[in-house]
PDB file of C-alpha atoms in Angstrom:
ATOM      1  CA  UNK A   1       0.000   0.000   0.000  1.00 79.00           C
ATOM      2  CA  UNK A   2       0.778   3.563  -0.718  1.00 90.00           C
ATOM      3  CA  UNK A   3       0.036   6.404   1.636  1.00 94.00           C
ATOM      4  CA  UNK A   4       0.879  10.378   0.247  1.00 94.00           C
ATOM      5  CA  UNK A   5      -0.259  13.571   1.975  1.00 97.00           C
ATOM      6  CA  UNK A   6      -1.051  16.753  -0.331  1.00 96.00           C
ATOM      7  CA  UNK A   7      -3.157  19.956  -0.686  1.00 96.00           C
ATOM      8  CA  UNK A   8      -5.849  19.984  -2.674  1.00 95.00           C
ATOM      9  CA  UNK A   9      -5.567  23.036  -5.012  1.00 92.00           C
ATOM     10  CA  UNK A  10      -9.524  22.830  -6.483  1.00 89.00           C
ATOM     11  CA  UNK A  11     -10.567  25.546  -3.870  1.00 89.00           C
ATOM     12  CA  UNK A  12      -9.941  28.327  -1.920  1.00 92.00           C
ATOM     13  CA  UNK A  13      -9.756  25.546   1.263  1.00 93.00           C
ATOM     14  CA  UNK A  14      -6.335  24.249   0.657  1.00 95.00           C
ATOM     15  CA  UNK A  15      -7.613  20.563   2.151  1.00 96.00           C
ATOM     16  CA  UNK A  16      -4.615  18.277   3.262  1.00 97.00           C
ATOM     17  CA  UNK A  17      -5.765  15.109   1.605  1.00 97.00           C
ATOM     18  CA  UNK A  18      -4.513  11.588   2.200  1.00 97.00           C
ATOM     19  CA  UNK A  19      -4.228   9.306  -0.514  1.00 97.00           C
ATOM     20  CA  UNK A  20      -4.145   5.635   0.038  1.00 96.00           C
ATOM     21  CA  UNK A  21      -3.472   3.404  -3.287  1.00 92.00           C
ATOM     22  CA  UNK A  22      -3.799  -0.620  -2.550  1.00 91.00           C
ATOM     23  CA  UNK A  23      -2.319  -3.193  -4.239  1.00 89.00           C
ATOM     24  CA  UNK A  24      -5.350  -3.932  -5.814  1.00 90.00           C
ATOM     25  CA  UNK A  25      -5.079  -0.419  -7.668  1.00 87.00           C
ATOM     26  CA  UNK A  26      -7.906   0.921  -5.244  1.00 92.00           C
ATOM     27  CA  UNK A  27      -7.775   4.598  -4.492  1.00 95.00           C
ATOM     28  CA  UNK A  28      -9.031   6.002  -1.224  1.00 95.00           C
ATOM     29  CA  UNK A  29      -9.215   9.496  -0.142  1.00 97.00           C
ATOM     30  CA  UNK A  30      -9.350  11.489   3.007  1.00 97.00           C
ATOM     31  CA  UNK A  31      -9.321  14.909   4.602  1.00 97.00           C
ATOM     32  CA  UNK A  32     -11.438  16.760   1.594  1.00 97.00           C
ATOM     33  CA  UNK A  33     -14.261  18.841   2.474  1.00 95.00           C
ATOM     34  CA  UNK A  34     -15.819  18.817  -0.806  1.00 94.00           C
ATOM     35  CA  UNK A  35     -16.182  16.155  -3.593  1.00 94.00           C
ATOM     36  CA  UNK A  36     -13.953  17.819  -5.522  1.00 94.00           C
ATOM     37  CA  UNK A  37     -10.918  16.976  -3.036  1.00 95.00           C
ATOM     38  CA  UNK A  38     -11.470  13.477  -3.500  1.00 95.00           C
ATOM     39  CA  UNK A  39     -11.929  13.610  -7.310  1.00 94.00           C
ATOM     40  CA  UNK A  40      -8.304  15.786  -7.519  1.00 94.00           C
ATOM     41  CA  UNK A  41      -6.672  13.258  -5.026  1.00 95.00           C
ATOM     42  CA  UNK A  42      -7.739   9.919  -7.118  1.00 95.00           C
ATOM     43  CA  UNK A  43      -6.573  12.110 -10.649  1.00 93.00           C
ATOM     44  CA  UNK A  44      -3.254  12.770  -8.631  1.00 93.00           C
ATOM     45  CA  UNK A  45      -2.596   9.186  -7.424  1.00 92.00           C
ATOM     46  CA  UNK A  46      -3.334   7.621 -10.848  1.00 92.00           C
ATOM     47  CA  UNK A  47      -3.209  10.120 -13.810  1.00 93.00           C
ATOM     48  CA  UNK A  48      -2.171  13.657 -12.816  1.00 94.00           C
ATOM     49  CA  UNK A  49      -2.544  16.447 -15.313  1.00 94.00           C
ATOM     50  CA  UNK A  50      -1.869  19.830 -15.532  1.00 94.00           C
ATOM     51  CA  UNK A  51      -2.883  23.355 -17.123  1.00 96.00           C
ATOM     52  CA  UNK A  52      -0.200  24.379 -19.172  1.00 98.00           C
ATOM     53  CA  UNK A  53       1.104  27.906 -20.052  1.00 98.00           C
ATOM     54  CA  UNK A  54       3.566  29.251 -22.542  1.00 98.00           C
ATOM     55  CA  UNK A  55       3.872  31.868 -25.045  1.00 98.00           C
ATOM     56  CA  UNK A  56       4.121  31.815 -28.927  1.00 98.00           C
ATOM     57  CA  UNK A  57       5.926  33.452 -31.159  1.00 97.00           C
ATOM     58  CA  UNK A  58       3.948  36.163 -33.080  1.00 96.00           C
ATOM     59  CA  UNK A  59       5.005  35.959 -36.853  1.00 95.00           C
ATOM     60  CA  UNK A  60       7.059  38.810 -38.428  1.00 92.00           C
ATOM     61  CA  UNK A  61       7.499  40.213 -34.775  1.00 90.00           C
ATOM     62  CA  UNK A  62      11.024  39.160 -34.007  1.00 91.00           C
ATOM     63  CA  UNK A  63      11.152  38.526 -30.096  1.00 91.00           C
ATOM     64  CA  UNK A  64       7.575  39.474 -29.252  1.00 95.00           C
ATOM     65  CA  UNK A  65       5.225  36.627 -28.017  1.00 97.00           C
ATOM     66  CA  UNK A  66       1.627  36.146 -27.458  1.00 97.00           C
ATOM     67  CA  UNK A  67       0.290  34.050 -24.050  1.00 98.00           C
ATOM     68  CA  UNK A  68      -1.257  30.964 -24.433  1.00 98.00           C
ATOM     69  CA  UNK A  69      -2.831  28.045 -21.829  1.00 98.00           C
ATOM     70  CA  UNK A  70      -3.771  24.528 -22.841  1.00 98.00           C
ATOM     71  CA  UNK A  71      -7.980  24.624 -23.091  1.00 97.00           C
ATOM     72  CA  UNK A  72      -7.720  21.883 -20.689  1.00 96.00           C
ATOM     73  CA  UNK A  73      -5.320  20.335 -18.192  1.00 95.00           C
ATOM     74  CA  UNK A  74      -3.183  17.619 -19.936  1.00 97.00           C
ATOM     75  CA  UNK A  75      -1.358  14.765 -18.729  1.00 97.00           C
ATOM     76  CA  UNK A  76       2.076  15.638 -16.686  1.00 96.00           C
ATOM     77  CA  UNK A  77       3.800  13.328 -18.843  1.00 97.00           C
ATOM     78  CA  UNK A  78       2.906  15.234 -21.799  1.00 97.00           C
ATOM     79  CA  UNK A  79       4.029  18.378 -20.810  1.00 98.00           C
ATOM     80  CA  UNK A  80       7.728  18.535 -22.080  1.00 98.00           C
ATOM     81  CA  UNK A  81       6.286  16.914 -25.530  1.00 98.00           C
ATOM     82  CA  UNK A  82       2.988  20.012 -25.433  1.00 98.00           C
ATOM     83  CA  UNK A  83       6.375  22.497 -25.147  1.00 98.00           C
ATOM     84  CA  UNK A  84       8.434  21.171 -27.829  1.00 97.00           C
ATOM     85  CA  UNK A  85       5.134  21.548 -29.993  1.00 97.00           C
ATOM     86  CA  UNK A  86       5.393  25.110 -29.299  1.00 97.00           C
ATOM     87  CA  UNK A  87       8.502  26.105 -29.701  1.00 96.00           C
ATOM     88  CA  UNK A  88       7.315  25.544 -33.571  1.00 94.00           C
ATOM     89  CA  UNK A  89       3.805  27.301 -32.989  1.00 96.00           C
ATOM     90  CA  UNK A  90       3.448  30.931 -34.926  1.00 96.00           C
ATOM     91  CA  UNK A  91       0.137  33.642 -34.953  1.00 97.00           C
ATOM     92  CA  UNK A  92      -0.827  35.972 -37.028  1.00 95.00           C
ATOM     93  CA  UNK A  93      -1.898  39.005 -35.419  1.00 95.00           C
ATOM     94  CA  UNK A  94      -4.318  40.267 -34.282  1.00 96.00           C
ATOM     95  CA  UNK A  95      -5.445  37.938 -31.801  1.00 97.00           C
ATOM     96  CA  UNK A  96      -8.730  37.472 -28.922  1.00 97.00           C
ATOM     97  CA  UNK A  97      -8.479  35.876 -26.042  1.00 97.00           C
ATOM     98  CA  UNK A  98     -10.002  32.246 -26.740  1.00 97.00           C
ATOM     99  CA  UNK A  99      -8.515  31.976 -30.136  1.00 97.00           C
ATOM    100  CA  UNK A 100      -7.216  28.739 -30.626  1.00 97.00           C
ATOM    101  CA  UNK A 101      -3.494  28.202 -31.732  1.00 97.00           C
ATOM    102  CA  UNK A 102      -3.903  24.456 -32.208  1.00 97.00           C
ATOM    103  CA  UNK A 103      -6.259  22.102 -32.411  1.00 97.00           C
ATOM    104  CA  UNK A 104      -4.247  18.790 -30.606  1.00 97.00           C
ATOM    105  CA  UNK A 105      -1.114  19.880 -29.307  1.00 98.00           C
ATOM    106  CA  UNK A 106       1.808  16.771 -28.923  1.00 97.00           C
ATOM    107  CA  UNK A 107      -1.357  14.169 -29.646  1.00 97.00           C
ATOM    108  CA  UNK A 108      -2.910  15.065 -26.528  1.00 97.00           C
ATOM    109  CA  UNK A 109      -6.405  16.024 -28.241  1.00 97.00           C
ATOM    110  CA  UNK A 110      -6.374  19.194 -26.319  1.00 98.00           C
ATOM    111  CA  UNK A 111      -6.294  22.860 -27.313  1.00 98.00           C
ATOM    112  CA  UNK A 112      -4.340  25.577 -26.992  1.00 98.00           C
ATOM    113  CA  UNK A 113      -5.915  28.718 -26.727  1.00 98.00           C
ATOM    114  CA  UNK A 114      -4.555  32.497 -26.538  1.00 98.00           C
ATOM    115  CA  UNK A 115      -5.510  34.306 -23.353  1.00 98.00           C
ATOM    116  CA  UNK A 116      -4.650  37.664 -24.489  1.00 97.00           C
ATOM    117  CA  UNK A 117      -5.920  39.598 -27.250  1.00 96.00           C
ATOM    118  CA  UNK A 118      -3.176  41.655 -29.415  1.00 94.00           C
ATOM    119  CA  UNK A 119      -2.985  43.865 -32.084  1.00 85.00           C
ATOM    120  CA  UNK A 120      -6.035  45.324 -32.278  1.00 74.00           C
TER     121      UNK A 120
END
């Protein structure tokens, strides 16, 4: 059996969960205050993920960038992969926030969106 302590980040009430993963691949949590605690502390013990933010390049700008944030969290594992993938990314200004920048970034199916708008 594994035991890990950590804080749930899903609210403002910082809960100190503990995570218990059996042999049998069970997951038990304790300590959250909210179902959301013990939805984030299963997601952590077996598959965490993670919102991602960068910058891209804008095109014909040399050295000026535009923020960007995956549309959803993506798995950790991904993450350096989801980077490399940018590194290659260009936009055309201008931009809105919400515009998407690519439709499934490093295979993960997810988007990546701009989240602020430029050149207007």
């Amino acid at each position: 059996m594994e035991k890990k302590e950590m804080i749930c980040i899903n609210c403002p009430l910082g809960c100190v969960l503990t995570v218990e993963r059996k042999e049998s691949g069970e997951v038990t949590v304790s300590g959250n205050t909210c179902p959301r605690g013990a939805e984030y502390g299963r997601t952590e013990a077996t598959a965490p993920k993670r919102v991602l933010t960068s910058t891209v390049r804008i095109r014909g700008e040399r050295g000026r960038v535009v923020p960007v944030k995956t549309a959803v969290p993506v798995p950790k594992e991904k993450i350096g992969a989801c980077m490399e993938a940018l590194k290659e990314a260009e936009v055309e200004l201008p931009v809105q926030i919400g515009d998407v920048v690519m439709k499934d970034v490093a295979g993960t199916g997810v988007g990546v969106v701009v989240t602020k708008g430029m050149g207007e």
